[in-house]
Short mmCIF file of C-alpha atoms and ligand atoms in Angstrom, two decimals:
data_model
loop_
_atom_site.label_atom_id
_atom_site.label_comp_id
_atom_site.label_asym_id
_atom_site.label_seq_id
_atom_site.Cartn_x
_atom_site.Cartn_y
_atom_site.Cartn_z
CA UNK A 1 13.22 -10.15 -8.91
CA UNK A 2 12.56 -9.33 -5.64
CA UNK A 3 14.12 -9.78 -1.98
CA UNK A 4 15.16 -12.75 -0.08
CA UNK A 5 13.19 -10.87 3.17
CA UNK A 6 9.57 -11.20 1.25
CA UNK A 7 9.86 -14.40 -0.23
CA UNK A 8 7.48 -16.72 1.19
CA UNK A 9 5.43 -13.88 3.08
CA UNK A 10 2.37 -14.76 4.19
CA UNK A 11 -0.69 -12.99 4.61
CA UNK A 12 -1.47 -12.07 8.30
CA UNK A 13 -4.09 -14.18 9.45
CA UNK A 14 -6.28 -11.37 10.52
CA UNK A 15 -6.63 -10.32 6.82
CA UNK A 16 -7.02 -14.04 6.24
CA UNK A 17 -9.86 -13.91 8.61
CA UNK A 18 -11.49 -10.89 8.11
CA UNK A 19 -12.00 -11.90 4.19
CA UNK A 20 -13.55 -15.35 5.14
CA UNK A 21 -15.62 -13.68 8.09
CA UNK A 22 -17.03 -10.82 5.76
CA UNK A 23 -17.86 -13.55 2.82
CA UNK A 24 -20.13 -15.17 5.46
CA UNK A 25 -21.18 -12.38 7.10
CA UNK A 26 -19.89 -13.42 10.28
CA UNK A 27 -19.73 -11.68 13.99
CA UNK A 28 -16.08 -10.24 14.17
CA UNK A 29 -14.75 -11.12 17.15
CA UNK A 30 -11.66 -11.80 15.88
CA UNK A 31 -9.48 -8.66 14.91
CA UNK A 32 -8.31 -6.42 17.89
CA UNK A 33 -10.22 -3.83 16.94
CA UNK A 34 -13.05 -2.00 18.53
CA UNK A 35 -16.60 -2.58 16.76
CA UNK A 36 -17.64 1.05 18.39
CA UNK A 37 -16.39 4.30 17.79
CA UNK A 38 -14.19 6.29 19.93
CA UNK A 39 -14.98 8.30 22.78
CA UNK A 40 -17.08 11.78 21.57
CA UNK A 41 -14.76 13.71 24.14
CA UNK A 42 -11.76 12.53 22.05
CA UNK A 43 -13.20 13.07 19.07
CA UNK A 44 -13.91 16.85 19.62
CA UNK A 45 -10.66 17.36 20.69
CA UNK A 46 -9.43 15.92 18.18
CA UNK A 47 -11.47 18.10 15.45
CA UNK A 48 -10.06 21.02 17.17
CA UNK A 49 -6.66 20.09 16.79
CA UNK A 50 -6.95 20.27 12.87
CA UNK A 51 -8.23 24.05 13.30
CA UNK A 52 -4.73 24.90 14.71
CA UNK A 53 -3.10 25.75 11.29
CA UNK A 54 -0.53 23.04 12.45
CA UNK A 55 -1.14 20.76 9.55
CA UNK A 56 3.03 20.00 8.48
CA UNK A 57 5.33 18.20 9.40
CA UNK A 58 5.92 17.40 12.86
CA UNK A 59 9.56 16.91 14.48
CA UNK A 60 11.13 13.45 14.12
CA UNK A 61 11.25 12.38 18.00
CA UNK A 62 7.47 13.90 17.90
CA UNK A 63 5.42 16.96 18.66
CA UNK A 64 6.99 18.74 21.87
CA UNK A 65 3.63 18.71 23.99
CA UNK A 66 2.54 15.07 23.47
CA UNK A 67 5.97 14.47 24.09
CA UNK A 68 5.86 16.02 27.62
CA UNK A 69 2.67 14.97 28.43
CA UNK A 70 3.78 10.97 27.76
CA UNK A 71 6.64 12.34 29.88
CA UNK A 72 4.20 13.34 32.89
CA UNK A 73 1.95 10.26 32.94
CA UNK A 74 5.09 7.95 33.44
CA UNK A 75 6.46 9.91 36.12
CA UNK A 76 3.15 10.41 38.13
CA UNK A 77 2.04 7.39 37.32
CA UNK A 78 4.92 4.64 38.05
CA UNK A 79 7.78 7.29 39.43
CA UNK A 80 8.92 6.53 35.75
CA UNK A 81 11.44 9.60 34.26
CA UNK A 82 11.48 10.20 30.74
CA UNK A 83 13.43 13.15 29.79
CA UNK A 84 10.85 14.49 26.62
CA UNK A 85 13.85 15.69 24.95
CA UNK A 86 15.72 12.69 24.83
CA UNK A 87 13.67 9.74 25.85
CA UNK A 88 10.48 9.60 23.42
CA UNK A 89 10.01 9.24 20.27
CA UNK A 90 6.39 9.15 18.81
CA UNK A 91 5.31 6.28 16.14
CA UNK A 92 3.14 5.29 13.45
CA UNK A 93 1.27 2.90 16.10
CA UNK A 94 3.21 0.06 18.11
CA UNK A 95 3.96 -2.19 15.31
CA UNK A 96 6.14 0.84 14.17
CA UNK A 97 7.39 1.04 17.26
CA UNK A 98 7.85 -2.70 17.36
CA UNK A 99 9.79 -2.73 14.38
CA UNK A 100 11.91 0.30 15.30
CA UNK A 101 12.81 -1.52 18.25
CA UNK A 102 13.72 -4.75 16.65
CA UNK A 103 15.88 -3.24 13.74
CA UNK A 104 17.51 -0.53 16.24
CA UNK A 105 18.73 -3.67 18.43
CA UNK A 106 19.23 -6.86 16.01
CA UNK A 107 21.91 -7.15 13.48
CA UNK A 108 21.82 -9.91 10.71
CA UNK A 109 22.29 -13.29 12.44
CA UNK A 110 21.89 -12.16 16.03
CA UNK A 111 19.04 -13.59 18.01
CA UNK A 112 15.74 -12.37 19.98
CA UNK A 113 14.01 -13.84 22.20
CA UNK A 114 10.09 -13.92 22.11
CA UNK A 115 7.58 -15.50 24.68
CA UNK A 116 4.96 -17.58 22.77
CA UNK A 117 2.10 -16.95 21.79
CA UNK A 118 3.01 -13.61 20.84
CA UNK A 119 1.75 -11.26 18.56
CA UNK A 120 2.47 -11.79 14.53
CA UNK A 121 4.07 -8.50 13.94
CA UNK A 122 7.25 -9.90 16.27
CA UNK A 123 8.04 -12.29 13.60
CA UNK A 124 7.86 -9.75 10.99
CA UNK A 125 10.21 -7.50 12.43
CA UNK A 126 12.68 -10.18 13.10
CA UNK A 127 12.40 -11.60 9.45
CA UNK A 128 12.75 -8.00 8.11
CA UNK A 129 15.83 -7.20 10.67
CA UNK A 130 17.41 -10.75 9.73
CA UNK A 131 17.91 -11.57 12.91
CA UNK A 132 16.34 -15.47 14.44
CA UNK A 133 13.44 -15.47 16.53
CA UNK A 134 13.40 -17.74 19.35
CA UNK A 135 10.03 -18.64 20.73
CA UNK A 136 10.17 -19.37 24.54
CA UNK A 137 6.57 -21.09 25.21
CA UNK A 138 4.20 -19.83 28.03
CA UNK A 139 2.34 -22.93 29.11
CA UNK A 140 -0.79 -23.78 29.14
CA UNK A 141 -3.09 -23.94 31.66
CA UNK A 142 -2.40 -20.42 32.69
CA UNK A 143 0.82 -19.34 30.11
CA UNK A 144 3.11 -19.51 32.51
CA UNK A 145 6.95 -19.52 31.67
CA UNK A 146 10.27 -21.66 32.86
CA UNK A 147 12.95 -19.88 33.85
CA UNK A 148 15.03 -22.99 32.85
CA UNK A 149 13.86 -22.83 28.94
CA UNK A 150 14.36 -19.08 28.92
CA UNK A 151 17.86 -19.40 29.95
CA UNK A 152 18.30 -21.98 27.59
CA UNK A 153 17.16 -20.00 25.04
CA UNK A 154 20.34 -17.73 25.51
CA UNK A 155 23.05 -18.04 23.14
CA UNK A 156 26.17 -15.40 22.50
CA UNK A 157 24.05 -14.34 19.95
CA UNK A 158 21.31 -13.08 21.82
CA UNK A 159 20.39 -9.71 21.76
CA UNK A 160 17.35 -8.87 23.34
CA UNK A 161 13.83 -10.50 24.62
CA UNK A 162 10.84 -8.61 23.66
CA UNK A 163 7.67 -8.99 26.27
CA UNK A 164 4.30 -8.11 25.55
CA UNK A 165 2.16 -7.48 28.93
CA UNK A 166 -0.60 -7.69 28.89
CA UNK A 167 -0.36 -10.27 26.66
CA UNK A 168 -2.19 -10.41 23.14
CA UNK A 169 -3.44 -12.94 22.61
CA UNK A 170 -3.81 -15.04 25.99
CA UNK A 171 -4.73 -11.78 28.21
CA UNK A 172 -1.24 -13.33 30.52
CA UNK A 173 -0.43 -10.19 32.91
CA UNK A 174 3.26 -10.69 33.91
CA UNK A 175 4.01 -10.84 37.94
CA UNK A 176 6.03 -9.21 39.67
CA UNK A 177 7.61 -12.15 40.21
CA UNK A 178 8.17 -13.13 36.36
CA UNK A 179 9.68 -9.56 35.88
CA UNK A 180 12.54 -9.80 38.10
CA UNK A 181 13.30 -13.35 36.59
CA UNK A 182 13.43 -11.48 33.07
CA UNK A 183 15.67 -8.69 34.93
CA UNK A 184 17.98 -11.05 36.29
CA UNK A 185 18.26 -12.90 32.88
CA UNK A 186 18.86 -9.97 30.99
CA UNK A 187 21.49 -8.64 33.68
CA UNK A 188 23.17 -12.02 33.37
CA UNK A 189 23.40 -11.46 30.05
CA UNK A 190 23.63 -8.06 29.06
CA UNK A 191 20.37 -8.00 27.43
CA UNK A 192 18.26 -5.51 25.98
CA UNK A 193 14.32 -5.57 27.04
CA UNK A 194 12.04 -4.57 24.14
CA UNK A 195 8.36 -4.11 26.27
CA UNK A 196 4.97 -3.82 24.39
CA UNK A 197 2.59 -2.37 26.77
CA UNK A 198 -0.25 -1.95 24.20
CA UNK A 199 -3.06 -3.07 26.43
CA UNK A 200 -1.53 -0.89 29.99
CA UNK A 201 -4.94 0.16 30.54
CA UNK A 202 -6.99 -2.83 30.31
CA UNK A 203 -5.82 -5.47 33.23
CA UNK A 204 -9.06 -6.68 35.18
CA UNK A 205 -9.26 -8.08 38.80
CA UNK A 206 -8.02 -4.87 40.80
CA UNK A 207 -4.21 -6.35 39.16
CA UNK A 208 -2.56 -3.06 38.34
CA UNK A 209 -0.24 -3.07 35.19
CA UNK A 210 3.64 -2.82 36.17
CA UNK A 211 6.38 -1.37 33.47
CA UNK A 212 9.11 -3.26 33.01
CA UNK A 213 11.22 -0.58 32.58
CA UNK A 214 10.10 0.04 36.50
CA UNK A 215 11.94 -3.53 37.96
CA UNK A 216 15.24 -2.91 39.57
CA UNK A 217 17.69 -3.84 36.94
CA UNK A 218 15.58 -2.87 33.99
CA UNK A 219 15.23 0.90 34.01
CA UNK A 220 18.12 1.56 31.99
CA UNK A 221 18.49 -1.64 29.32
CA UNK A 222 14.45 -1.34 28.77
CA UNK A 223 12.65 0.10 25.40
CA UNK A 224 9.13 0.63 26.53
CA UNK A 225 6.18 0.69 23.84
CA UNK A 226 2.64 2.11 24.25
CA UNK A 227 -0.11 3.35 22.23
CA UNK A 228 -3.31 5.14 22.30
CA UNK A 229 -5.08 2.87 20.39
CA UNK A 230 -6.37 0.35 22.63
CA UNK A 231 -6.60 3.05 25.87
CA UNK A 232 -9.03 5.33 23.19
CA UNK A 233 -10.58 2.76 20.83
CA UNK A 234 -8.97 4.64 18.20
CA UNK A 235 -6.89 1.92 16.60
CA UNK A 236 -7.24 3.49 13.04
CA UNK A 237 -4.93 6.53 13.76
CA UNK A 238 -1.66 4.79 14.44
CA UNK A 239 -0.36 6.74 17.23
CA UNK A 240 2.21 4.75 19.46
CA UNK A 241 5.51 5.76 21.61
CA UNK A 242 8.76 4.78 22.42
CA UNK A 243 10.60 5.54 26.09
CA UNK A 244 14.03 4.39 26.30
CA UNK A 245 16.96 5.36 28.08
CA UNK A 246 18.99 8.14 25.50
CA UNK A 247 21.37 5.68 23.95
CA UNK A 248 18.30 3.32 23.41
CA UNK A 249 16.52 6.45 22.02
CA UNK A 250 18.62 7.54 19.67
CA UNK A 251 19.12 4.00 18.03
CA UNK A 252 15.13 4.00 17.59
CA UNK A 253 15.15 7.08 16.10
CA UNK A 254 18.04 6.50 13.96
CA UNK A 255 15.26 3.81 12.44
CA UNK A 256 12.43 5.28 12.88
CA UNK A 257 13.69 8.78 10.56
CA UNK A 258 13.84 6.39 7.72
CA UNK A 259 10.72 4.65 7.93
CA UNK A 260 8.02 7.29 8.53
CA UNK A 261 10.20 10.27 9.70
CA UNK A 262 7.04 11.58 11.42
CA UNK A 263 3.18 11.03 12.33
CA UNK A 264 0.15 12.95 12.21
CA UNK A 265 0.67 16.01 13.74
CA UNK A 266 -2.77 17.33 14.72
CA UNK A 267 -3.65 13.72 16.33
CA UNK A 268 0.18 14.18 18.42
CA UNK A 269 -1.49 17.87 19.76
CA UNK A 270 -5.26 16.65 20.58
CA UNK A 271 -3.68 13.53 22.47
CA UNK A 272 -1.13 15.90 24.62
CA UNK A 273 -4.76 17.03 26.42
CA UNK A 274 -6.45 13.38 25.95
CA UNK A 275 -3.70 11.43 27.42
CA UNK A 276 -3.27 13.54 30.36
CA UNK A 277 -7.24 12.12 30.93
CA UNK A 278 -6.01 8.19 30.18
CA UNK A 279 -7.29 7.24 33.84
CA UNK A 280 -9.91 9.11 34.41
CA UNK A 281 -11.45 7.84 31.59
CA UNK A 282 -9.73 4.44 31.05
CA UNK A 283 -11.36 3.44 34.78
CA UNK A 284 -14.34 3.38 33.90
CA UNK A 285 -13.61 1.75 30.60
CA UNK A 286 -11.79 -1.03 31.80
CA UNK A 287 -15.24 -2.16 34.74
CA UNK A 288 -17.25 -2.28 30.90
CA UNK A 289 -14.78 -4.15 29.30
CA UNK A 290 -14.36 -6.51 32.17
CA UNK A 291 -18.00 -6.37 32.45
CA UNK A 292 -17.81 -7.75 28.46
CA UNK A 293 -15.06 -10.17 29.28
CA UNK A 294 -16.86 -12.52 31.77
CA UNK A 295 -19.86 -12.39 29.85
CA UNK A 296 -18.37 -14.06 26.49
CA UNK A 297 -16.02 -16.07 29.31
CA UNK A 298 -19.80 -17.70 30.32
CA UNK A 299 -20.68 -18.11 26.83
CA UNK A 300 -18.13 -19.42 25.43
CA UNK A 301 -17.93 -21.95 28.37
CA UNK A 302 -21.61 -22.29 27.45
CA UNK A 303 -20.97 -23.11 23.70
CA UNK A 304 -18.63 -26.00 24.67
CA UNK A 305 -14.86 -24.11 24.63
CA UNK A 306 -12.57 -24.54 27.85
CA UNK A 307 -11.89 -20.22 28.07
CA UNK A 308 -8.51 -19.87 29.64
CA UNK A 309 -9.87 -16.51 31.93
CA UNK A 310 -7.33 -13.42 31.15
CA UNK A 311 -6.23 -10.69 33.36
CA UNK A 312 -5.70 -8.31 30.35
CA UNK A 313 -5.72 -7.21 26.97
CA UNK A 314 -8.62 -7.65 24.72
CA UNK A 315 -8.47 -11.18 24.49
CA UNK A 316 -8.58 -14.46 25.83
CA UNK A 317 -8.12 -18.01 24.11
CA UNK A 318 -9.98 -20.94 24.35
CA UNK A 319 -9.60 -24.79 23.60
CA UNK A 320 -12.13 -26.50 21.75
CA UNK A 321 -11.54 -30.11 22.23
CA UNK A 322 -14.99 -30.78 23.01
CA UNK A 323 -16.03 -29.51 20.34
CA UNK A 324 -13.96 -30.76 17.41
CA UNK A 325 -10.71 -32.74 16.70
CA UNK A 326 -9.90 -30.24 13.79
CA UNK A 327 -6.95 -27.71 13.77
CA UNK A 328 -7.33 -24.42 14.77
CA UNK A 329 -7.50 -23.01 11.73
CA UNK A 330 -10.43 -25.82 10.34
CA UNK A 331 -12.11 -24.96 13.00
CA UNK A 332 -12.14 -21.15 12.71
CA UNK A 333 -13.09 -21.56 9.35
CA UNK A 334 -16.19 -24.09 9.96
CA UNK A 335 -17.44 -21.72 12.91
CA UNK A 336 -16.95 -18.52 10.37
CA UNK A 337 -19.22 -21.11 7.45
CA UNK A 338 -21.57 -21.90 9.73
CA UNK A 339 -22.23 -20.45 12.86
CA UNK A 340 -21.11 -16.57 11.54
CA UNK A 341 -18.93 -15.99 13.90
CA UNK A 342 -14.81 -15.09 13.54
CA UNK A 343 -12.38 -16.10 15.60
CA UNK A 344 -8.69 -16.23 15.10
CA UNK A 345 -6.91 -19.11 14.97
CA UNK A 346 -4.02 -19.31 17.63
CA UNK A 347 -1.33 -21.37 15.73
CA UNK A 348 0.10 -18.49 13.83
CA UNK A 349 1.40 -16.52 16.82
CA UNK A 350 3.29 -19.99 17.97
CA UNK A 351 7.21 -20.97 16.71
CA UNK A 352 7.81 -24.32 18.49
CA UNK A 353 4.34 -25.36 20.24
CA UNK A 354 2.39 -25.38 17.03
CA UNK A 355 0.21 -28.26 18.15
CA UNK A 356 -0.73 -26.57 21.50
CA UNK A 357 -1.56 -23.69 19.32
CA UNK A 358 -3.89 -25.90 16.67
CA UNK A 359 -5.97 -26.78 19.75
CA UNK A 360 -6.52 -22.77 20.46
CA UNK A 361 -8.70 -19.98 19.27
CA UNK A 362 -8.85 -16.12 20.11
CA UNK A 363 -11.32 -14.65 21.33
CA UNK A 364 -12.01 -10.64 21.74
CA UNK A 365 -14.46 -9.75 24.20
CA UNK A 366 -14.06 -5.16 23.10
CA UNK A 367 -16.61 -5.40 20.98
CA UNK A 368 -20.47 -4.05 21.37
CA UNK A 369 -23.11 -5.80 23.41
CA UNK A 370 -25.10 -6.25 20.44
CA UNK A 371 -22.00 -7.98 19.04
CA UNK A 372 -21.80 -10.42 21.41
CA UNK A 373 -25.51 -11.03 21.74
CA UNK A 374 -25.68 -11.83 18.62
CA UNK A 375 -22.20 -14.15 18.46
CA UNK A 376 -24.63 -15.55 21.36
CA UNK A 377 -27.92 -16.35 19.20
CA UNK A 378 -25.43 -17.37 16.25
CA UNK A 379 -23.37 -20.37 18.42
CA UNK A 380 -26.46 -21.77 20.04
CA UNK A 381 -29.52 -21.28 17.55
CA UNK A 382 -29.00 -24.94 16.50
N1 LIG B 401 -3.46 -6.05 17.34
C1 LIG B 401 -4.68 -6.48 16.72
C2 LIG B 401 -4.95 -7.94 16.98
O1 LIG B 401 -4.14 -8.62 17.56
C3 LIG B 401 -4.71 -6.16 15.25
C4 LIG B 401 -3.65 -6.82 14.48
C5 LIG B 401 -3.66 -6.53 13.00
O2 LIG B 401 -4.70 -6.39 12.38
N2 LIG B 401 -2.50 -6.51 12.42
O3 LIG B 401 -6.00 -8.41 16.61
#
């Protein structure tokens, strides 16, 4: 026999995707995962991390240096003030972070809050926490949110509302505006404010990316995630953060010791000298990647799709009803049979507006040139 928690679990619908997509040999631009490698500079230093004879284990919260220099971006960045000591704690990626987060917060039968669409991984935390997810939607045209549904969404029971900004997977960059309507919410209500900020480094348009954690009323109920995976392209070595205020902190950690303990400890040293480089490097980035992003915006808009334009993220969805009348997910799987090329279906990352989700597909636009070229030749050779 085993648990209640994994009954009925389903397989994520980016392995569901990636098995169809490499049957047909389809253009993957689909998973959020970089198609090119990592920056050489990052690389190197990262080689010479593993000549350091610091190969063991490293300290639960996380090795002291990264620690500090996640530490000194926030606070010369954003006026931010993590205390290294007490404040951070290094993960195995966000998703460890996410479910850190969810478990350190949620009791059995308590409730969080989630904007939808939002990223699968929520729902797994929740379901593993056994707390209920509540799903409040962002609307289309441009995934917008009411604050009239989000209050309703409140119940004795709730806990906490988890944010992800930029948003995977509509590319939605919170306002200022929408911020302080969360802060005032979760003051109301004595909420806690779980914040994945996965995709800080890629917002488009001149928009600059604002913490929650840095909205009056937030800084000290506010569990901020990041990563380096999406800033470096290196999604593959599962190296994410937590900064919380200490009591926040140590009921992360208090999770986190019994999941992984620690992570890699060489990657933790090379990234206390890459991070310190994040926008430097990231600047530049970000103009490509934006450069990427209105180009398969024009295609797409070019292949028949109505794109819904993103300020953020990797992504950006799309409906197809000029196109087809099939679901989402027929429709991902007809364009992966016969045009060779993946996208993900949006449904899954919906709770209550399945149907606005069936008539929705992802697309990633941080993927090669050549990629997208050919995604190009593949929708329109007929
Ligand atoms: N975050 C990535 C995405 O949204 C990868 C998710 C995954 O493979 N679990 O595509």
């Amino acid at each position: 026999m085993t648990a209640e928690r994994v009954a009925n679990s389903e397989t994520t619908i980016f392995t569901v995707v990636n098995t169809l997509a490499a049957k047909y040999n389809a253009v993957g631009l689909s998973q959020g995962a970089p198609d090119f490698d990592t920056p050489a500079w990052v690389l190197d230093i990262v080689r010479e991390a593993f000549t350091l004879g610091r190969n063991q284990y490293a300290p639960l919260s996380g090795v002291p240096e990264f620690r500090q220099a996640i530490s000194d971006v926030y606070s010369r960045k954003y006026d931010l003030h993590f205390n290294p000591n007490t404040q951070i704690t290094v993960t195995s990626g966000a998703t460890e972070a996410i479910f850190d987060s969810v478990m350190a917060v949620c009791d059995p039968g308590d409730e969080l809050i989630v904007f939808e669409p939002f990223f699968d991984s929520y729902a797994g935390s929740a379901k593993m926490a056994g707390c209920r997810m509540k799903a409040v939607t962002l609307h289309l045209p441009d995934f917008t949110f009411d604050r009239k549904e989000l209050e309703n969404a409140i119940t004795p029971k709730t806990k906490a509302i988890l944010i992800n900004n930029p948003n995977n997977p509509s590319g939605k960059v919170y306002s200022r505006e929408e911020l302080t309507v969360i802060s005032e919410i979760a003051n109301k209500y004595d909420l806690t404010v779980i914040s994945d900020e996965v995709y800080e480094n890629l917002v488009f348009d001149g928009l600059k990316h604002i913490p929650t954690a840095s909205i009056p009323g937030l800084e000290n109920r506010t569990i901020t995630i990041n990563s380096t995976a999406k800033t470096f392209s290196a999604t593959g070595w599962k190296i994410g953060y937590i900064c919380a205020p200490e009591y926040l902190t140590a009921a992360v950690q208090a999770v986190h010791q019994w999941v992984t303990f620690a992570v890699n400890t060489p990657i933790q040293i090379a990234f206390s000298k890459i991070l310190p480089q994040a926008d430097r490097y990231s600047a530049d980035f970000c103009t490509e990647m934006e450069k990427r992003r209105n180009y398969l915006l024009e295609r797409s808009a070019n292949w028949g799709f109505d794109p819904i334009r993103p300020s953020g993220s990797y992504f950006f969805m799309a409906t197809f009803g000029k196109l087809s009348a099939s679901s989402d997910m027929d429709f991902m799987e007809q364009l992966i049979r016969e045009r060779h090329v993946a996208l993900i279906p949006a449904s899954p990352f919906y709770l209550n507006a399945k149907d606005e989700g069936q008539k929705l597909l992802r697309f990633n636009f941080v993927k090669s040139m050549a990629a997208l070229e050919q995604a190009d030749k593949n929708m329109t050779m007929f």
